[in-house]
Amino acid sequence: MRKKLLNGPYLAWMLIFAILPLFIVVWYALTAEIGGERSFSAGSLARVFEPIYLRVLWRSLKLAAVSTLLCFFFGYPVALILTSRQFKRRTILVVLIVLPMWMNFLARTYAWLTLLEKNGVINSVLSFLHLPALSILYTDAAVVLGMVYNFLPFMILPIYSVLYKIDHSLIEAAEDLGATPLVTFRRVIFPQSLAGALSGVIMVFMPAMTTFVIPRLLGGGQYTLIGNLIEQQFLTTYDWGFGSALSLFLMALLLVTGALLMRSRGDGEGGLW
Amino acid sequence: MVRRVSSRVYLALVFLFLYAPIAVLMIFSFNSARSRGVWGGFTLDWYAQLFRDRQIMSSLYYTIACAVLASVFATVLGTVAAIGLSGMRGLPRALTAQLVYLPMINPDIVMGLSLMLLFISIKIPLGFLSMLLAHITFCLPFVILSVLPKLKQTQAELYDAALDLGATPLVAYGKVIIPQIRPGIITGFLLAFTMSIDDFVVSFFTTGNGVTNVAITIYAMARRGMNPKINALLTIMFAGVIFLLFIANRRTADAKTRR
Amino acid sequence: MARAEEIIRLKDICMDYGGGLILDKLNLYILKNEFITLLGPSGCGKTTTLRIIGGFEQQTSGDILFEGKSISHLPPFARKVNTVFQHYALFSHMNVYENVAFGLRIKKLPETEITRKVGEVLELMNLPGFEKREIESLSGGQRQRVAIARAVVNEPQVLLLDEPLGALDLKLRKEMQIELKNIQKGLGITFVFVTHDQEEALTMSDTIVVMRDGLVQQIGTPIDIYNEPKNEFVAGFIGESNIMDGVMYADYHVSFAGRSFECVDKGFTPDEDIDVVVRPEDIKLVPADSGMLRGVVTSVIFKGVHYEMMVKVGEREWMLHNTLMEPVGREIGLDIYPDDIHVMKKRKT
């Protein structure tokens, strides 16, 4: 059939609006403006490795990793509890986990401003209870909090969907063979849920690594992660070459991380890579 | 027993963590005091002011216009692409399938800035059109990935059967295949719509000339300080989304009971 | 049978998906009003042949004639044949009436005409009053009938059926076999039926085409095919058989199983190696001392009407069907009459 011709418009679209832009980024990253014309130069890429920028990168990696770990530690038990059979209306609970995602991402971040501010809700409550005020706004802690809050469902859902699919007879078989609940969890449930956990890790780490909104709003104006650095190059300092080089580096980093994580999963499932 | 209670308490705490900020945000849209920490009494003033704020109203208009146009266009283009993809075999299919994921795995900041560079290079002025084109691009995978599984479920025999009964390929698609994959198309459309409404990063890079969407407006206002009008706007929008979800859920529930 | 008129002819049809020939110079003619069955194991090309006739696949080379005119270039919707698909391919978003009316709607018949025709065909299919039913609410057998109704309402001259009974349970399948045959006679049109079930083919067909690896093995009436299989493959595929190597040492004389037998075949080259087929029900049970062959019963299974016994003769196990049972371990004699020995040329390998 000539069915595949139907793909023409889509392929053309993707070529123009997905592939071509990436090539433009590569082009800007590999050239520099000399005397009004752009010519080949490795200058922008070299700048990425200057200590000051490597520090920003290191800080971004650290915060994203901490957020991912926290999401895992808080999210895994949630997924586990949701799969247990004590709830009749489990679907509603799962929907409730997803529901906050339907509120604008920016709104969710903005909401924490209300809570964390010096005169915000949390401090009002604390002072009412005669407790010392909390001042974490515009610190690393606030940024991590914002990331965990925004991306926690990304961790819970994939783990839940894998746990949900584990054949219950496996658990019964383990118990039948004399395993205590803890052993059953460690030997049967946890290893099987790792695939979901890895998807969760990727789904949290990637946006945490690239966001510039959370550090800007909750970290304050002077606060810089790699996302902010890139944004500044394009919208403030107009150094598109350096911005492109940074983006290219960030993409390569994420691609490698993602590929390594997916490989460690080992089953080649998922089709993303 | 202890395990049951403690797991329920834990779950309750997580829900508190997830919903408290949203609840506070909504409550403060009715707060007559401008300050965030203090409750000054109930008021609907902010809602009234909201509708008089030209900046917010215009960004709301652009958000909705962009979401409607982008999701409709992405649904049409994506559905046709999914049908085409289902007819491909071998390497071309594998390559196209990878291409489908590209906008999803590409970090949104990279997508935003690369599209901005594209629009500047090909001399499309940054504004509503450029934002719309960008939105269509990131909406496409959601439509294709919703439609493809439905196409896979639809037997190839159905298309043959329609042709066998005298339908031309176009009629076979219109009367048989499209109705069969309709649930996937609707899901794809709704996903595309919400993705477009929700987007900040890509819009932030690809718009210009005073065209902003709600997310950009919130960002600008939040950097200048709080404004309860934003709380009012977000409350309305969240209520709207909940309402849409409720309707969608009712639809699928109806479809199930009819069987 | 009087010489019937030809309706479809396949000429040197070859089909190659790029991974080897699926059909290898297939030649076949189909007569008006006959029930013809394409029979063979999966992968033999029978479904491909049907799909080429329907127009869903384009043959790599060769031609299809419909009433003497080539239809190779016509798309499915322009061919005067209709198909009943393996999984019925009913449109689940339409009710029974809309499904059956689909082809008529496309022909833009007036609604009153459509209503009348749909009513008639549902009556014929034993589905009166089913118009408003949803497809999901129908049983397998009912879906089957709707699928046939949807095809025959268009009054095709040829109906193609692709393993339509495969999804039904055994009892329903037996009923539908008889019903399909009656429908075919009642409508007076050609049925081209595809199946891998030899019993189904024997029950319903006027003509059976046995296929293997894209090649026609034998074409004939069910009785011909059963009684005079042309080669060892057909014999093995149709019914259960004892097939063994033999030598035709002279006309009417064949040797196998260590002795010589009289038979009814002639015209082979002297001492030609051949295959011998003996049907299990054609072997006579006699006392051990008076039989042509002598063996020991090794197993007995009760099959309802008869017993199936395995008898070891020399190194080889023979299968016997008989209404009387001999216990395991008993020594018995076997007789085979000339009529029951089928001699076939060896397949060239």
Tab-separated table of N, CA, C and O in Angstrom, chain B residues 195-234:
chain	number	residue	atom	x	y	z
B	195	MET	N	-0.732	19.608	27.537
B	195	MET	CA	0.694	19.901	27.411
B	195	MET	C	0.893	21.343	26.955
B	195	MET	O	1.779	22.040	27.445
B	196	SER	N	0.054	21.761	26.015
B	196	SER	CA	0.174	23.116	25.492
B	196	SER	C	-0.177	24.153	26.560
B	196	SER	O	0.535	25.133	26.756
B	197	ILE	N	-1.296	23.910	27.288
B	197	ILE	CA	-1.716	24.830	28.348
B	197	ILE	C	-0.618	24.950	29.398
B	197	ILE	O	-0.357	26.010	29.935
B	198	ASP	N	0.030	23.823	29.688
B	198	ASP	CA	0.950	23.735	30.798
B	198	ASP	C	2.341	24.275	30.469
B	198	ASP	O	3.135	24.529	31.345
B	199	ASP	N	2.624	24.424	29.174
B	199	ASP	CA	4.006	24.700	28.803
B	199	ASP	C	4.483	26.081	29.219
B	199	ASP	O	3.800	27.072	29.043
B	200	PHE	N	5.677	26.088	29.766
B	200	PHE	CA	6.310	27.367	30.037
B	200	PHE	C	7.618	27.514	29.244
B	200	PHE	O	7.797	28.465	28.491
B	201	VAL	N	8.508	26.538	29.394
B	201	VAL	CA	9.879	26.707	28.911
B	201	VAL	C	9.932	26.977	27.404
B	201	VAL	O	10.548	27.950	26.957
B	202	VAL	N	9.281	26.111	26.621
B	202	VAL	CA	9.351	26.270	25.166
B	202	VAL	C	8.700	27.595	24.746
B	202	VAL	O	9.242	28.318	23.909
B	203	SER	N	7.563	27.910	25.359
B	203	SER	CA	6.899	29.173	25.014
B	203	SER	C	7.793	30.365	25.351
B	203	SER	O	7.879	31.337	24.598
B	204	PHE	N	8.440	30.271	26.494
B	204	PHE	CA	9.284	31.355	26.980
B	204	PHE	C	10.345	31.727	25.941
B	204	PHE	O	10.647	32.902	25.727
B	205	PHE	N	10.901	30.709	25.282
B	205	PHE	CA	11.939	30.968	24.293
B	205	PHE	C	11.387	31.368	22.921
B	205	PHE	O	12.037	32.066	22.174
B	206	THR	N	10.184	30.849	22.577
B	206	THR	CA	9.751	31.001	21.189
B	206	THR	C	8.742	32.127	20.973
B	206	THR	O	8.327	32.354	19.846
B	207	THR	N	8.330	32.797	22.045
B	207	THR	CA	7.375	33.873	21.828
B	207	THR	C	8.089	35.225	21.861
B	207	THR	O	9.285	35.303	22.146
B	208	GLY	N	7.344	36.238	21.562
B	208	GLY	CA	7.925	37.584	21.562
B	208	GLY	C	6.860	38.594	21.188
B	208	GLY	O	5.672	38.236	21.099
B	209	ASN	N	7.245	39.811	20.964
B	209	ASN	CA	6.319	40.856	20.516
B	209	ASN	C	5.090	41.012	21.400
B	209	ASN	O	3.981	41.210	20.934
B	210	GLY	N	5.293	40.857	22.725
B	210	GLY	CA	4.181	41.081	23.650
B	210	GLY	C	3.199	39.936	23.742
B	210	GLY	O	2.225	40.020	24.473
B	211	VAL	N	3.422	38.882	22.974
B	211	VAL	CA	2.552	37.720	23.097
B	211	VAL	C	3.068	36.848	24.234
B	211	VAL	O	4.208	36.397	24.203
B	212	THR	N	2.243	36.628	25.255
B	212	THR	CA	2.666	35.764	26.355
B	212	THR	C	1.548	34.789	26.678
B	212	THR	O	0.391	35.036	26.339
B	213	ASN	N	1.898	33.680	27.304
B	213	ASN	CA	0.835	32.818	27.809
B	213	ASN	C	0.786	32.936	29.323
B	213	ASN	O	1.574	33.664	29.935
B	214	VAL	N	-0.136	32.227	29.921
B	214	VAL	CA	-0.363	32.369	31.358
B	214	VAL	C	0.902	32.044	32.141
B	214	VAL	O	1.273	32.763	33.081
B	215	ALA	N	1.579	30.961	31.739
B	215	ALA	CA	2.771	30.550	32.486
B	215	ALA	C	3.831	31.646	32.480
B	215	ALA	O	4.443	31.932	33.513
B	216	ILE	N	4.009	32.278	31.330
B	216	ILE	CA	5.011	33.345	31.246
B	216	ILE	C	4.607	34.519	32.125
B	216	ILE	O	5.434	35.122	32.818
B	217	THR	N	3.312	34.825	32.129
B	217	THR	CA	2.816	35.923	32.962
B	217	THR	C	3.057	35.635	34.442
B	217	THR	O	3.481	36.511	35.196
B	218	ILE	N	2.770	34.401	34.847
B	218	ILE	CA	3.008	34.042	36.243
B	218	ILE	C	4.489	34.227	36.575
B	218	ILE	O	4.843	34.785	37.618
B	219	TYR	N	5.334	33.766	35.667
B	219	TYR	CA	6.777	33.842	35.889
B	219	TYR	C	7.211	35.293	36.083
B	219	TYR	O	7.920	35.629	37.029
B	220	ALA	N	6.698	36.137	35.192
B	220	ALA	CA	7.073	37.553	35.277
B	220	ALA	C	6.582	38.164	36.583
B	220	ALA	O	7.316	38.892	37.265
B	221	MET	N	5.321	37.862	36.934
B	221	MET	CA	4.760	38.457	38.145
B	221	MET	C	5.427	37.908	39.401
B	221	MET	O	5.671	38.634	40.361
B	222	ALA	N	5.706	36.579	39.390
B	222	ALA	CA	6.298	35.957	40.574
B	222	ALA	C	7.677	36.531	40.844
B	222	ALA	O	8.094	36.655	41.996
B	223	ARG	N	8.383	36.897	39.803
B	223	ARG	CA	9.709	37.473	40.016
B	223	ARG	C	9.611	38.868	40.612
B	223	ARG	O	10.507	39.321	41.301
B	224	ARG	N	8.487	39.549	40.334
B	224	ARG	CA	8.304	40.903	40.871
B	224	ARG	C	7.704	40.856	42.269
B	224	ARG	O	7.630	41.849	42.964
B	225	GLY	N	7.218	39.688	42.685
B	225	GLY	CA	6.546	39.591	43.974
B	225	GLY	C	5.185	38.978	43.774
B	225	GLY	O	4.748	38.758	42.642
B	226	MET	N	4.511	38.720	44.884
B	226	MET	CA	3.261	37.985	44.788
B	226	MET	C	2.128	38.861	44.326
B	226	MET	O	2.147	40.075	44.507
B	227	ASN	N	1.140	38.203	43.742
B	227	ASN	CA	-0.044	38.927	43.334
B	227	ASN	C	-1.241	37.975	43.442
B	227	ASN	O	-1.301	36.979	42.744
B	228	PRO	N	-2.170	38.282	44.342
B	228	PRO	CA	-3.300	37.353	44.564
B	228	PRO	C	-4.145	37.140	43.308
B	228	PRO	O	-4.877	36.147	43.230
B	229	LYS	N	-4.043	38.045	42.327
B	229	LYS	CA	-4.781	37.833	41.078
B	229	LYS	C	-4.345	36.523	40.422
B	229	LYS	O	-5.139	35.804	39.831
B	230	ILE	N	-3.031	36.246	40.537
B	230	ILE	CA	-2.499	35.003	39.973
B	230	ILE	C	-3.146	33.803	40.663
B	230	ILE	O	-3.546	32.828	40.007
B	231	ASN	N	-3.273	33.912	42.015
B	231	ASN	CA	-3.918	32.819	42.741
B	231	ASN	C	-5.322	32.589	42.203
B	231	ASN	O	-5.767	31.456	42.020
B	232	ALA	N	-6.029	33.669	41.963
B	232	ALA	CA	-7.399	33.559	41.465
B	232	ALA	C	-7.414	32.873	40.102
B	232	ALA	O	-8.192	31.946	39.858
B	233	LEU	N	-6.506	33.304	39.231
B	233	LEU	CA	-6.442	32.728	37.885
B	233	LEU	C	-6.141	31.227	37.949
B	233	LEU	O	-6.782	30.409	37.283
B	234	LEU	N	-5.158	30.863	38.790
B	234	LEU	CA	-4.763	29.459	38.889
B	234	LEU	C	-5.898	28.613	39.463
B	234	LEU	O	-6.095	27.468	39.056
